[in-house]
Structure formats: structure tokens, C-alpha cells
Amino acid sequence: MMKRISLITFLLTLLSLTSFGQKYPKDWENPRMIERNKLEAHATLYPFQDTQTALTMDREKSPRYQSLNGIWKFDFVTKAEDATTDFAKKGFDASGWDNIPVPSSWEMKGYGTPIYTNVTYPFPAKPPYILRDNPVGSYIRDFTIPENWKNRDVILHFGGVSSAMYVWVNGQKVGYSQGSRLPAEFDITDYLVPGKNRVAVQVYRWSDGSYLEDQDHWRMSGIHREVYLVAQPKVNIYDLAVRTDLDAAYKDAELQIRPRLKVPDDTDPKGWTFNAQLYDEQGNKVNNGEMSISVNHILHESVPQHDNVPFALLKAHITNPVKWSAENPYLYTLVVTLKDADGNVVDATSTHVGFRKVEWNHGVFKVNGRPVKLYGVNRHDHSEVNGKAITRKEMLEDVLLMKRFNLNAVRTSHYPNDPYFYDMCDKYGIYVLDETDLETHGLTGYFTNNTAWTYAFVDRAVRMVERDKNHPAIIGWSLGNESGVGPNHAAMAGWIRSYDPTRFIHYEGAQGDPTSPDYIPVTSKDYWKKPYDANPTDRQWVDVISRMYPSPSSLEGLARSPWIHRPIVMCEYAHSMGNSTGDLKKYWEVIRSHPNLMGGFIWDWIDQGILEKDKNGKSYWAYGGDFGDKPNDGNFCINGIVAPDRTAKPALWECKHVFQPISVSPVDLKNLDFTVVNRQDFTGLEPYTLKWSLRENGVEVQHGIIATPACAPGENARFHVPVDQAKLKKDAEYVLNLSWDLTKKNLWANAGFEIAWNEFILPGHEVKPAAVVSGKATATENGNHITLSGKNFTVVVDKAKGAISSYKINGKEQFVSSLKPSFWRVPTDNDQAGGNHIFRDMRVWKDAVANMTLQSATIDENQSGVVCTYTLPVDASTLKVHYLVEGDGTLHVSADVMKGENAPDLPRFGFTMEVPGTLTETAYYGKGPWENYWDRKSGAKLALYQTPTSELQYKYARPQENGNRSDVRWFALTGKNGGLMVRAEPKVDFSVWPYTAADLEQAKHIDEVPVRDFYTVHIDYRQLGVGGDDTWSAQAIAHPPYRLSAKSYQYGFTIRPVKSIAQAEKLY
């Protein structure tokens, strides 16, 4: 059976290469030469000697497995023309070569240059040719074959090699492969000798396959995934395909099994059997008796003329199995054996099985009969120290972080991941959209419409599906990314649909069905009037409608479209570059309002920064261009919701809250009656403990636990919170926090881990304004300065600058530099987006304070205040500033800005100053503890926080606006000798940096930002939201509700000295 398939493949390949051999003399510049002697794809399986060992699924316990990971000998040349194959000869002395770890990306080990580019190919595009120097890495590894492997087939497995390679064993050429993100396997049995053997590999950085791998990530090279050997008996289980189906009630299941066996022609399998046994998580047998089928029945299966063969060669009815879902990822283990005529186990292997059914009918995506939303993220393979060669520890860390932050889905953008990642998604519960290693962005649809590339397109799809078909976590197959649309994609879809009808087919590029009455050609001027609404009826060979980066309003339009009858998914949205991911909650208000919206995948998971050190030993994260790489796309690879070191960025906390599976809203807030909505699809609220906490002015004063209300998935329930309201003060602010914590430890978090929370400000309570301390002040005017002085204070107002140039209490200067108005912020990546004309228009505000003109300066009647009015150089806008000093030296600051008729929006409206670096502790009552902004503060709690002042910032890989805290009632910065308290009237935003705005704006990397001996403090009415629908168009700007677009704004605050944070807390 195997030989018959291999012969057909060989003949087709031979015919296709007859005319191409002369036209394309180099294998790595020949689109139809994608392999020589490479074995057919199959599921990830490991051979075991018996059922018991196979049940463990631990390959390290198998005597038929041998890892070749570790140190290899390595030689590197920068040009393919300088590479020779002499090293592959028997007896070659490689003792003078370097050592390199495998797996690794050789650029991360000092060989060649990492290149980051998004769309542009890293070489001049003239397919299939590589028109630039093509570096080559040559590898050697010696290994010893165990004695008990004699008379077995030995398979050499490469998990991933970028981008093309030749393989030799003991001086004999074994084969060739290309395709960077899928395994290549070779049967090396006939090349082996007893004892020590040698494998030699020559890897080309670029090949014609690189034209199909134009993804937005670091271009790196080498053997970047694991290498190992397996020994198989001559008659073996070559492949295993498993499906599950559920009945109409989604209760009972059918387990369906299709093996593929390798049986040599000279072997008579009469009396041999293939057997299967299912086990639960406790190791108990599930089905009654072992399933069995004769090997001859498998080998001589009849293929009908007018129908395909049924999938199942073996099947079993399973009564009410535990269903697999992301919420309850229950895994059974299927052990299959091959027994000879005497009943001896010749071969055994195993795979996990999750009983689940995926459906997408009537425009709704369902799992096990329940509508499911995808709280997803796009994920690239990336390690800050290893590049594309990520470790199992890093893969597990990714999955655990996703679970802990309420994400339930991942798109493997834009290539298949290592099998271990899928294992972890199976185990911990993450839905996976598995994507083909295919992107031709730089030449758009050229390749999909070219028959010379059909073989390569289909092969990449086939190998992905064959390898990953048994993972229950995989819910859909994606045909790649940004590669145009054409017959080659249709061919991929056709093969997948016939082979695996149990999962949906996805391809964002399949937009527009020419047979549809609403079809608008992309070349039409009408198409770009509404590009997100145009052609919603995609090609019929995709099962879901996929879009990138629609605005919430465009998404709403798609959901309401009468033409769309398929589920809709955002394969990319919320571009999280730098300080971003604003108004995520708006997307989810829309998604939760429409059953046909599946959800989406945020772009993307991890900042692809590479950890480097500058000449002074300071660490920073490098991005495109930092290695002299050309072409490059700069920091466009820095757009994750986790940092390169896999720590949570502030945006991830917003995701956790917006995505939380439980939400509470008030029914009667005054009487503390609430409704809980269980957003989960399969789980009640029983696993959670409902805790409540009441904070008075930010400090907890009451708390308790409430009996968890009964609430089925998708339903709601009411409950009451027993706050003792008799103890509440009229003149304090009370915030009620409701938290849902794990009652017991689960696979990915400990007991007590917070899953979801909501908080509410109780009505009928309000903090009174601070009492004014009366006292006498004296005002003197001297040129541009007005001095307000009293018993223990002196305040100097610089009329020309609208600033407090000096603020002394008991003769001690409180500021390092003036307190002055501020309208500008250091631009974020979204602010600097190429198409963001809205922020470009705001640049006129950058120097508005420096260039404003004094209109008047008036001293108060009681000599304790000054009012200054200015004309701003922005369409005749005006600014009025009022400084007032109380008897104890407390400084009142208020400001009014009136924008001119045609003035653009304000980037910010506030004041800034510099204070001594000795103020090392900060406390604040506001949103925290992490950075938050006007349009990204849902995931921050209103409470009293205390932190080292030096830790209030967030270090984005490319320095930009950071560290803001919203809805702040008061904050204080103190040191050993006291400090300053700022009290809002009633709320402000604030940030504190150990550097200036100019320092931040000039720096390109975090190591370039100096640490000053003072802190820059911003006290804002507000600043522009962070935005981030994308980072290249006008949609990069914050949504309209989070812009300073009004014609006028007014706000105020007070500043006063305090001895300690405790005193500041009492003064509020």
C-alpha cells in the first residue's frame, strides 16, 4: 500500500520535472523540486514496544526513539557559491569547525544577519531565483545506533529547517527538502553501518520556497526545530487518523479510526491484526474489549468508482464521553497496536483523543452544539534569545499565559507550529486555527495563479493537515496569509475539504465571489469606498468570512449584511504595536451582540524584540534595522500584548478583563442587588468562589464571601451583596469589588486565582472638597514675574510662560523645574502611523506653550492669586490659567482652554513639572496598578496603590508615551524628608518618569533613555486615547469618544507639601 502511493508520487514528480530540470538547474531555485526521497507526511507519532509504554505517550521511555538535539559541528559561508559538499564525505575531519546547538537559528549564534521585513522580500523578487548572496550552513553530527535497532527501519526526522537542505548519511546523499515549518523525514536504513554513523546537513538560507514564506517576522535560518531518530519494525503503523462524531443530542459519540500501515512486499501479513484500545485520564479502559481488524482487510480495502471510501476502518460507540472544549480539555488516550499471527505486539503507538464536534452552519460557529466566541490572538514563534528556535518551556509558558488572561484561541500565524505547542493546546484548552506556511505578500497573487507553483501550494497544505489532524484543539485550517487568491488556493481547499470535512476552511484572501450579484472588482473605484463591506460573499471554498482590521462600525455592518450566511471572524484586529489596544471593549460589545460574529485574533502575541546589549552593557530589545539588515521594517515587529521576555504588557490586563467569562451588572446598586452573566459555553459557576470587597477611599473596610449562585452556561442569575451600609460615611467614596476566584487548583492556576471581576461606585456618597486654609498673602510684580508670599511660602509666577517658576515652603524649593501647561505627548506608534493624518494635524500643539502670547495677568483682590490669559498659536485658541495660594502654602491650579474654530484635537491638556529624584515613593488613589489610559482602563481597578516611583513607567521597546494612571483622585510623591501631594478636582490622569519628554521622544531604544536625578510629572485633565484598530491608517487614532475634540475644557488640582504618604491619605 505504501509502496503503491510512493510510486505514484515518484512518477508524478518525475513527469513534472522533465522539462523543469533544464530550465531550473538548481534544486533550490526550482518551484517543482520541493523534495527528494522525503517520506510522506503523517501524524506526529512515536513507536513503542508495548501497550503499557505507549499509554504513557512519553517518547523518552521508548527504546525506539533517540534525540539528536544538542551540539553539532558547524561551518558557515556567506555565499552559496563558496559552499562545497566535501564535508559530507566519509572520514571528513570537522574538528576545526565551530560548535552550534541544534535546534537554533544560526543568526542568533553570530552567523549572518537577522532580517526583519514585513512585506518586502529580503531579496530582489524574480521568482524562482535568489538574486542576492545566499548563506549556507553545513552541519555534522555523529551518532551510534543501538544494537536492538538491527533489522529495523531507521527514520531521520527534522522538525523544521529554514529554508532548504540536503542530507547525507555516511557520505551518501539521502535527500533534499524545503519548506521551513514542517517536518522532513528520510528513511536512512540502507545508509547505516554498525556502530558510529554520521549525518551531514547543508542548509540554504534562501530557496524558491522563500517566495512562499514572506511572513511578517524575523527571517532566520538553520535547523530551528528538533532532530531525532526513530526505529520502526519492517511492518509498522506508519500513520493514524482519528475522528470523533457526536450524536444529534451531543451526548454519545462514535470513535472513528483509520490507520495507514507499511508492509513490505515480501511479508505475508496473514493472521496479523491492527488493534485499538481507548483509555480515560485515569488509565481505565473505556470501550468494552479491544477493537480489532485484520491487516489484510486494511491492505485490500476496496475503493468504489462513484463514492469515496468511508473514513472509519475501525469504529466504536462511546457512551456519553467527557467532551473536549477549551473550558474542559478532557483527553482520552488511544493506544493502537500491530500484532503478528501469534498475537505478539510488533508495533505500538498512541495519540490523545478529544471528543468534540465543530460546526459552522446557519452562520454560527459551534463546538459540541454550543455557540462559541473566539477570544484569540495571533502567535509567531519567537524567543528574545533564541529567535525562531523556541523551547518547549517557552511554548508552555505561552499557553499558560493565554489561559490565565482569559484567551481561548490562537491562530498559528503564519505557519504550522511545533507539535508540542498543539499538545499543550490540547491539554490546557486553547482552540487553534492552524495556518499553512504560505504568504506571498510581496508579490500578492502571482503565485496562486501560476501552475508552476501548484505542487508547492498543495504540498504545504497536505503536510500540515496530515501532521496535525488528530489534535482536538484544531478547529479550522487556514490556507495561509496575504497571498492573493487563485486556483492554487482553491486546489488546497478542495483537497482539505475532501480529506477532512470536520473542520472549517479559512482564508482571509478569499474575498469576493464573482458569481455573486453584490460582487465589486477590487479594481473598481467603488470597492475602496467601503473596503470592509465590499464583497462579503467570499469564495465558496471557504467556510467562514474572514476580515482584517475592520473598525467596530465596519464589523457591525458585516454582521448585519443580508449577503452573509457564514460565520464572520476577524483573523487580525486590535493591532497592539507599542502603547496600543485601545477600546477593545467596543469590539466585544459588537461581537457579543451578533451570533454570527465568531470573535477574532488580536495582532499579535509577543513583541518580536531580540535581547541585545549596548556598548555600556545596558540591555535593550533590538528590532528591524538594528543589525544593519536591509531591507527592514523597523519596529513593526514590536506589536505584541506580551513583551519579548514573556511578561504581560499593560494591554494584556485589558484583554483579561474584556475577555472575562463572567460579568456582573447592577440591578439596584443602592440596595446592592446584582445580575451575573455566565459567558462560558459549557461550565456553570460552581468552580468559582464569589468574593466581595468594599473600599473606602481606596482602602478595604469590609469584605466577605457570597454563596455562588447557580447559573448555567450562557444564562444569568441574581444575587445580593451583604454590605453593612450602616457603617458607611456620607463624605467618603465607596467602591464595591466583586471577584470570581478559582475554588480549587486546576491545570493552569492555583486556588484563589482571580478569573473575573467587576467594581461599582456606590451612590449617595461623595468626598467633600478640601477645606480652604485662610491666610494672608502679599503679591509683588517684577517684570515678567509675580511673587505671592505668605508666612511659610513663596510662589513665583512667570507671566510670559504661564508657569510656576518657583514654589518654596519654609524656604525649600519643591520643584526642580517650572510647573507649566502642556498640550503635547510623546507620540505612540499609533500616533506616528503613516496614514494617521488626525494626529499629524495635532502636531501644531507641540510648541503651543513655548510660543503662546500673554494677553493679560491679573492679581486677585486678596493678593493670593494670579489669573493669566494667553493666545495660543493654534487658530487663535486661548488659555486661561489661575494660580491661587492658601494660607498654608497649598497651591490651587486651574486652567481653561478654548480652541479656535478650526483648531485640531488636543493630544493632551494638562500641566507638567519636574520634582527631586529623592521622592522615591509614590502613592495614588486611582486606576491601577498597571498603566492605563482613557480608552484602555477597563482592566484597571480603582484603589489606593503604593509603589516605588521608579516603577511607575512602562518600558516599551521603542520609547513612547507611557506610564499613565487614569481617574486619579490624589497622588503623593515622598522621600525621607516628605514630599508633595496632588489632589484632583475631582479627577486627573498622571504619570511620573525619571527622564524628560525630550529624552523619550529622541530615543529609539530603551537603553538610550537616560535616568535623570529628577522626575518629570504630568498632571492631566486627560490625554488622547491610545487607539490601535491598526497602526498605518487613520484608524490608528483613538475612537472619537476618546479624543479631546470639544471646543473647551476646564479642570483643576491642588499641590501641597506633605510629610508622608500616611499624611496625604488622611488629608484626602
PDB file of C-alpha atoms in Angstrom, residues 866-1017:
ATOM      1  CA  VAL A 866      -2.926  85.344  39.705  1.00  0.00           C
ATOM      2  CA  VAL A 867      -5.005  84.885  36.533  1.00  0.00           C
ATOM      3  CA  CYS A 868      -3.097  84.824  33.239  1.00  0.00           C
ATOM      4  CA  THR A 869      -4.722  84.726  29.813  1.00  0.00           C
ATOM      5  CA  TYR A 870      -2.852  83.702  26.663  1.00  0.00           C
ATOM      6  CA  THR A 871      -3.397  83.458  22.942  1.00  0.00           C
ATOM      7  CA  LEU A 872      -2.130  80.146  21.609  1.00  0.00           C
ATOM      8  CA  PRO A 873      -0.549  79.893  18.136  1.00  0.00           C
ATOM      9  CA  VAL A 874      -3.194  77.382  17.050  1.00  0.00           C
ATOM     10  CA  ASP A 875      -6.044  79.071  15.225  1.00  0.00           C
ATOM     11  CA  ALA A 876      -6.302  81.846  17.856  1.00  0.00           C
ATOM     12  CA  SER A 877      -7.070  79.388  20.671  1.00  0.00           C
ATOM     13  CA  THR A 878      -6.911  80.798  24.202  1.00  0.00           C
ATOM     14  CA  LEU A 879      -5.668  79.534  27.556  1.00  0.00           C
ATOM     15  CA  LYS A 880      -6.581  80.946  30.951  1.00  0.00           C
ATOM     16  CA  VAL A 881      -4.514  79.822  33.958  1.00  0.00           C
ATOM     17  CA  HIS A 882      -5.420  80.620  37.571  1.00  0.00           C
ATOM     18  CA  TYR A 883      -2.861  80.110  40.349  1.00  0.00           C
ATOM     19  CA  LEU A 884      -4.130  80.572  43.922  1.00  0.00           C
ATOM     20  CA  VAL A 885      -2.225  80.046  47.197  1.00  0.00           C
ATOM     21  CA  GLU A 886      -3.908  79.183  50.510  1.00  0.00           C
ATOM     22  CA  GLY A 887      -2.676  80.346  53.869  1.00  0.00           C
ATOM     23  CA  ASP A 888      -0.676  77.159  54.489  1.00  0.00           C
ATOM     24  CA  GLY A 889       1.008  77.293  51.077  1.00  0.00           C
ATOM     25  CA  THR A 890      -1.356  74.905  49.298  1.00  0.00           C
ATOM     26  CA  LEU A 891      -1.266  75.789  45.607  1.00  0.00           C
ATOM     27  CA  HIS A 892      -4.505  75.739  43.602  1.00  0.00           C
ATOM     28  CA  VAL A 893      -4.117  75.357  39.854  1.00  0.00           C
ATOM     29  CA  SER A 894      -6.976  75.664  37.389  1.00  0.00           C
ATOM     30  CA  ALA A 895      -6.986  76.084  33.638  1.00  0.00           C
ATOM     31  CA  ASP A 896      -9.443  76.730  30.828  1.00  0.00           C
ATOM     32  CA  VAL A 897      -8.601  76.148  27.192  1.00  0.00           C
ATOM     33  CA  MET A 898     -10.794  77.444  24.380  1.00  0.00           C
ATOM     34  CA  LYS A 899      -9.922  76.051  20.963  1.00  0.00           C
ATOM     35  CA  GLY A 900     -10.189  78.113  17.815  1.00  0.00           C
ATOM     36  CA  GLU A 901     -12.885  77.341  15.288  1.00  0.00           C
ATOM     37  CA  ASN A 902     -10.629  75.189  13.099  1.00  0.00           C
ATOM     38  CA  ALA A 903      -8.151  74.010  15.710  1.00  0.00           C
ATOM     39  CA  PRO A 904      -7.397  70.274  15.656  1.00  0.00           C
ATOM     40  CA  ASP A 905      -7.953  67.957  18.606  1.00  0.00           C
ATOM     41  CA  LEU A 906      -5.626  68.246  21.582  1.00  0.00           C
ATOM     42  CA  PRO A 907      -3.093  65.455  22.178  1.00  0.00           C
ATOM     43  CA  ARG A 908      -3.365  66.256  25.897  1.00  0.00           C
ATOM     44  CA  PHE A 909      -4.480  69.006  28.243  1.00  0.00           C
ATOM     45  CA  GLY A 910      -2.555  69.280  31.438  1.00  0.00           C
ATOM     46  CA  PHE A 911       0.445  70.558  33.350  1.00  0.00           C
ATOM     47  CA  THR A 912       3.941  69.215  33.767  1.00  0.00           C
ATOM     48  CA  MET A 913       6.787  69.819  36.188  1.00  0.00           C
ATOM     49  CA  GLU A 914       9.993  68.246  37.450  1.00  0.00           C
ATOM     50  CA  VAL A 915      10.476  67.230  41.086  1.00  0.00           C
ATOM     51  CA  PRO A 916      13.513  65.983  43.008  1.00  0.00           C
ATOM     52  CA  GLY A 917      14.708  62.436  42.429  1.00  0.00           C
ATOM     53  CA  THR A 918      14.690  61.947  46.205  1.00  0.00           C
ATOM     54  CA  LEU A 919      10.901  61.452  46.061  1.00  0.00           C
ATOM     55  CA  THR A 920      11.305  57.711  45.700  1.00  0.00           C
ATOM     56  CA  GLU A 921       7.859  56.512  46.799  1.00  0.00           C
ATOM     57  CA  THR A 922       4.520  57.205  45.143  1.00  0.00           C
ATOM     58  CA  ALA A 923       1.005  56.548  46.379  1.00  0.00           C
ATOM     59  CA  TYR A 924      -2.153  57.230  44.425  1.00  0.00           C
ATOM     60  CA  TYR A 925      -5.867  56.651  44.605  1.00  0.00           C
ATOM     61  CA  GLY A 926      -6.974  55.868  41.089  1.00  0.00           C
ATOM     62  CA  LYS A 927      -6.964  53.211  38.405  1.00  0.00           C
ATOM     63  CA  GLY A 928      -4.129  50.688  38.646  1.00  0.00           C
ATOM     64  CA  PRO A 929      -1.877  49.068  39.444  1.00  0.00           C
ATOM     65  CA  TRP A 930      -0.672  48.857  35.827  1.00  0.00           C
ATOM     66  CA  GLU A 931      -0.523  51.613  33.254  1.00  0.00           C
ATOM     67  CA  ASN A 932      -3.926  52.612  31.855  1.00  0.00           C
ATOM     68  CA  TYR A 933      -5.424  55.171  29.514  1.00  0.00           C
ATOM     69  CA  TRP A 934      -8.729  56.801  28.670  1.00  0.00           C
ATOM     70  CA  ASP A 935      -9.648  54.032  26.186  1.00  0.00           C
ATOM     71  CA  ARG A 936      -7.778  51.234  27.941  1.00  0.00           C
ATOM     72  CA  LYS A 937      -8.691  51.326  31.609  1.00  0.00           C
ATOM     73  CA  SER A 938     -11.452  48.718  31.933  1.00  0.00           C
ATOM     74  CA  GLY A 939      -8.911  46.218  33.232  1.00  0.00           C
ATOM     75  CA  ALA A 940      -7.586  48.514  35.977  1.00  0.00           C
ATOM     76  CA  LYS A 941      -9.100  48.641  39.456  1.00  0.00           C
ATOM     77  CA  LEU A 942      -9.914  51.798  41.381  1.00  0.00           C
ATOM     78  CA  ALA A 943      -7.965  51.530  44.629  1.00  0.00           C
ATOM     79  CA  LEU A 944      -5.154  53.001  46.715  1.00  0.00           C
ATOM     80  CA  TYR A 945      -1.727  51.932  45.459  1.00  0.00           C
ATOM     81  CA  GLN A 946       1.805  52.484  46.666  1.00  0.00           C
ATOM     82  CA  THR A 947       4.869  51.775  44.554  1.00  0.00           C
ATOM     83  CA  PRO A 948       8.473  52.894  44.075  1.00  0.00           C
ATOM     84  CA  THR A 949       8.391  55.984  41.883  1.00  0.00           C
ATOM     85  CA  SER A 950      10.932  54.413  39.540  1.00  0.00           C
ATOM     86  CA  GLU A 951       8.461  51.630  38.724  1.00  0.00           C
ATOM     87  CA  LEU A 952       5.570  53.790  37.515  1.00  0.00           C
ATOM     88  CA  GLN A 953       6.850  53.749  33.938  1.00  0.00           C
ATOM     89  CA  TYR A 954       6.475  51.046  31.312  1.00  0.00           C
ATOM     90  CA  LYS A 955       9.478  50.412  29.101  1.00  0.00           C
ATOM     91  CA  TYR A 956       8.216  49.915  25.561  1.00  0.00           C
ATOM     92  CA  ALA A 957      10.833  48.505  23.192  1.00  0.00           C
ATOM     93  CA  ARG A 958      10.597  51.710  21.166  1.00  0.00           C
ATOM     94  CA  PRO A 959      10.279  54.518  23.720  1.00  0.00           C
ATOM     95  CA  GLN A 960       6.996  56.421  23.610  1.00  0.00           C
ATOM     96  CA  GLU A 961       4.247  57.812  25.827  1.00  0.00           C
ATOM     97  CA  ASN A 962       3.848  55.505  28.822  1.00  0.00           C
ATOM     98  CA  GLY A 963       3.010  55.098  32.474  1.00  0.00           C
ATOM     99  CA  ASN A 964      -0.305  56.946  32.681  1.00  0.00           C
ATOM    100  CA  ARG A 965      -2.778  56.320  35.501  1.00  0.00           C
ATOM    101  CA  SER A 966      -6.417  57.340  34.991  1.00  0.00           C
ATOM    102  CA  ASP A 967      -9.251  58.574  37.219  1.00  0.00           C
ATOM    103  CA  VAL A 968      -6.839  59.593  39.966  1.00  0.00           C
ATOM    104  CA  ARG A 969      -8.333  61.332  42.996  1.00  0.00           C
ATOM    105  CA  TRP A 970      -4.961  62.132  44.568  1.00  0.00           C
ATOM    106  CA  PHE A 971      -1.345  61.143  44.406  1.00  0.00           C
ATOM    107  CA  ALA A 972       1.712  61.834  46.513  1.00  0.00           C
ATOM    108  CA  LEU A 973       5.431  61.591  45.860  1.00  0.00           C
ATOM    109  CA  THR A 974       7.533  61.355  49.004  1.00  0.00           C
ATOM    110  CA  GLY A 975      11.038  60.685  50.281  1.00  0.00           C
ATOM    111  CA  LYS A 976      12.810  60.647  53.626  1.00  0.00           C
ATOM    112  CA  ASN A 977      12.079  64.335  54.138  1.00  0.00           C
ATOM    113  CA  GLY A 978       8.484  64.367  52.965  1.00  0.00           C
ATOM    114  CA  GLY A 979       7.230  65.400  49.557  1.00  0.00           C
ATOM    115  CA  LEU A 980       4.260  66.651  47.562  1.00  0.00           C
ATOM    116  CA  MET A 981       0.609  65.725  47.333  1.00  0.00           C
ATOM    117  CA  VAL A 982      -1.600  66.487  44.326  1.00  0.00           C
ATOM    118  CA  ARG A 983      -5.341  66.415  44.865  1.00  0.00           C
ATOM    119  CA  ALA A 984      -7.651  66.388  41.850  1.00  0.00           C
ATOM    120  CA  GLU A 985     -10.801  68.451  41.486  1.00  0.00           C
ATOM    121  CA  PRO A 986     -12.292  65.862  41.074  1.00  0.00           C
ATOM    122  CA  LYS A 987     -10.115  63.546  38.900  1.00  0.00           C
ATOM    123  CA  VAL A 988      -6.893  63.750  36.907  1.00  0.00           C
ATOM    124  CA  ASP A 989      -4.578  61.484  34.983  1.00  0.00           C
ATOM    125  CA  PHE A 990      -0.936  61.442  35.998  1.00  0.00           C
ATOM    126  CA  SER A 991       2.402  59.925  35.097  1.00  0.00           C
ATOM    127  CA  VAL A 992       5.904  60.111  36.533  1.00  0.00           C
ATOM    128  CA  TRP A 993       9.124  59.486  34.572  1.00  0.00           C
ATOM    129  CA  PRO A 994      12.818  59.580  35.566  1.00  0.00           C
ATOM    130  CA  TYR A 995      13.561  61.393  32.295  1.00  0.00           C
ATOM    131  CA  THR A 996      12.177  64.213  30.188  1.00  0.00           C
ATOM    132  CA  ALA A 997       9.707  64.093  27.328  1.00  0.00           C
ATOM    133  CA  ALA A 998      12.533  65.159  25.021  1.00  0.00           C
ATOM    134  CA  ASP A 999      14.653  62.244  26.253  1.00  0.00           C
ATOM    135  CA  LEU A1000      11.821  59.877  25.477  1.00  0.00           C
ATOM    136  CA  GLU A1001      10.983  61.338  22.089  1.00  0.00           C
ATOM    137  CA  GLN A1002      14.572  61.273  20.844  1.00  0.00           C
ATOM    138  CA  ALA A1003      15.316  57.687  21.881  1.00  0.00           C
ATOM    139  CA  LYS A1004      14.885  54.724  19.554  1.00  0.00           C
ATOM    140  CA  HIS A1005      15.520  52.009  22.169  1.00  0.00           C
ATOM    141  CA  ILE A1006      15.045  51.747  25.910  1.00  0.00           C
ATOM    142  CA  ASP A1007      18.783  51.793  26.635  1.00  0.00           C
ATOM    143  CA  GLU A1008      19.004  55.257  25.045  1.00  0.00           C
ATOM    144  CA  VAL A1009      16.655  56.820  27.596  1.00  0.00           C
ATOM    145  CA  PRO A1010      18.777  58.370  30.365  1.00  0.00           C
ATOM    146  CA  VAL A1011      17.904  58.150  34.047  1.00  0.00           C
ATOM    147  CA  ARG A1012      17.874  61.698  35.434  1.00  0.00           C
ATOM    148  CA  ASP A1013      18.240  62.837  39.036  1.00  0.00           C
ATOM    149  CA  PHE A1014      14.708  64.222  38.920  1.00  0.00           C
ATOM    150  CA  TYR A1015      11.258  63.030  37.947  1.00  0.00           C
ATOM    151  CA  THR A1016       9.024  64.506  35.238  1.00  0.00           C
ATOM    152  CA  VAL A1017       5.430  64.661  36.447  1.00  0.00           C
TER     153      VAL A1017
END
